[in-house]
XYZ file of C-alpha atoms in Angstrom:
107
model
C 0.000 0.000 0.000
C 1.419 3.321 -1.022
C -0.066 5.991 1.233
C -0.183 9.346 -0.568
C 1.846 11.400 1.899
C 2.667 14.078 2.790
C -0.564 15.348 4.239
C -0.832 19.031 4.943
C -2.853 21.076 7.355
C -3.656 24.775 7.348
C -0.912 26.922 8.888
C -1.101 28.371 12.362
C -2.479 31.902 12.585
C 0.161 33.755 14.592
C -2.395 36.358 15.689
C -4.843 33.892 17.231
C -2.451 31.001 17.878
C -4.846 28.547 16.224
C -5.809 26.835 12.976
C -8.993 26.642 10.924
C -10.232 23.398 12.513
C -12.726 22.750 9.696
C -9.923 22.199 7.188
C -7.389 20.160 9.173
C -6.141 16.994 7.475
C -6.204 14.005 9.831
C -4.725 10.519 9.360
C -4.218 7.964 12.141
C -2.806 4.462 11.564
C -2.870 1.816 14.311
C -1.600 -1.765 14.140
C -2.520 -3.784 17.224
C -2.229 -7.576 17.405
C -2.397 -7.858 13.615
C -5.463 -5.628 13.223
C -5.184 -2.356 11.337
C -7.336 0.686 12.055
C -7.147 3.773 9.882
C -8.961 6.965 10.800
C -8.878 9.850 8.334
C -10.796 12.880 7.168
C -13.151 12.534 4.189
C -10.842 14.408 1.792
C -7.909 12.105 2.566
C -10.153 9.062 2.109
C -10.812 10.198 -1.476
C -7.106 9.592 -2.246
C -7.568 5.826 -1.754
C -9.160 3.502 -4.346
C -12.846 3.060 -3.428
C -12.571 -0.743 -3.097
C -9.445 -0.699 -0.888
C -10.879 0.353 2.477
C -13.617 -1.247 4.546
C -15.774 1.646 5.716
C -19.017 1.979 7.623
C -21.841 0.323 5.696
C -24.209 3.059 6.887
C -22.036 5.850 5.523
C -21.730 7.131 9.086
C -19.384 10.091 9.499
C -17.831 11.237 12.749
C -16.991 14.796 13.757
C -13.524 15.434 15.188
C -13.161 17.744 18.167
C -9.698 18.898 19.229
C -9.332 18.794 22.995
C -7.680 21.899 24.393
C -6.253 24.887 22.577
C -2.688 23.835 23.275
C -0.888 20.530 23.841
C -1.884 18.791 27.066
C 0.830 17.679 29.446
C 1.298 14.231 30.917
C 0.267 15.563 34.329
C -3.282 16.271 33.116
C -5.763 13.619 34.233
C -9.480 12.948 33.928
C -9.855 14.708 30.588
C -11.125 11.645 28.728
C -13.603 10.920 31.533
C -14.910 14.499 31.450
C -15.660 14.074 27.751
C -16.783 10.434 27.736
C -19.207 10.486 30.679
C -21.749 13.013 29.304
C -21.531 11.471 25.832
C -22.162 7.984 27.232
C -25.080 9.302 29.300
C -26.597 10.675 26.066
C -25.916 7.337 24.274
C -23.431 9.004 21.906
C -20.484 6.939 20.689
C -17.020 8.428 21.073
C -13.546 7.482 19.851
C -10.558 9.171 21.489
C -7.148 9.557 19.822
C -4.094 11.082 21.472
C -1.154 12.404 19.499
C 2.097 13.975 20.658
C 0.719 17.497 20.313
C -3.047 17.192 20.753
C -5.890 14.934 21.787
C -8.932 14.424 19.576
C -12.396 13.061 20.286
C -14.447 11.706 17.404
C -18.190 11.795 18.076
């Protein structure tokens, strides 16, 4: 599989210290015990042949929410619980991904 990298994201706005979150490119690859999970934004998915990926049969799309306006430190705790508990109470599925710089919740 040749993954069409590099991916690019909108640049940081020095004035606000943030990015346009609606146009961020996202690609996450996980290999655990022989199982592969790939999470990506819809535009990146279009780069793959349509018959290559197994996707949701319902066409379900998730919305990504960046957690925090700046990278979270290792001393932060309870953040996932603060997000997951109200979503679970409302019967809303959530998928949480942590990266070196940011955490993301997909709902």
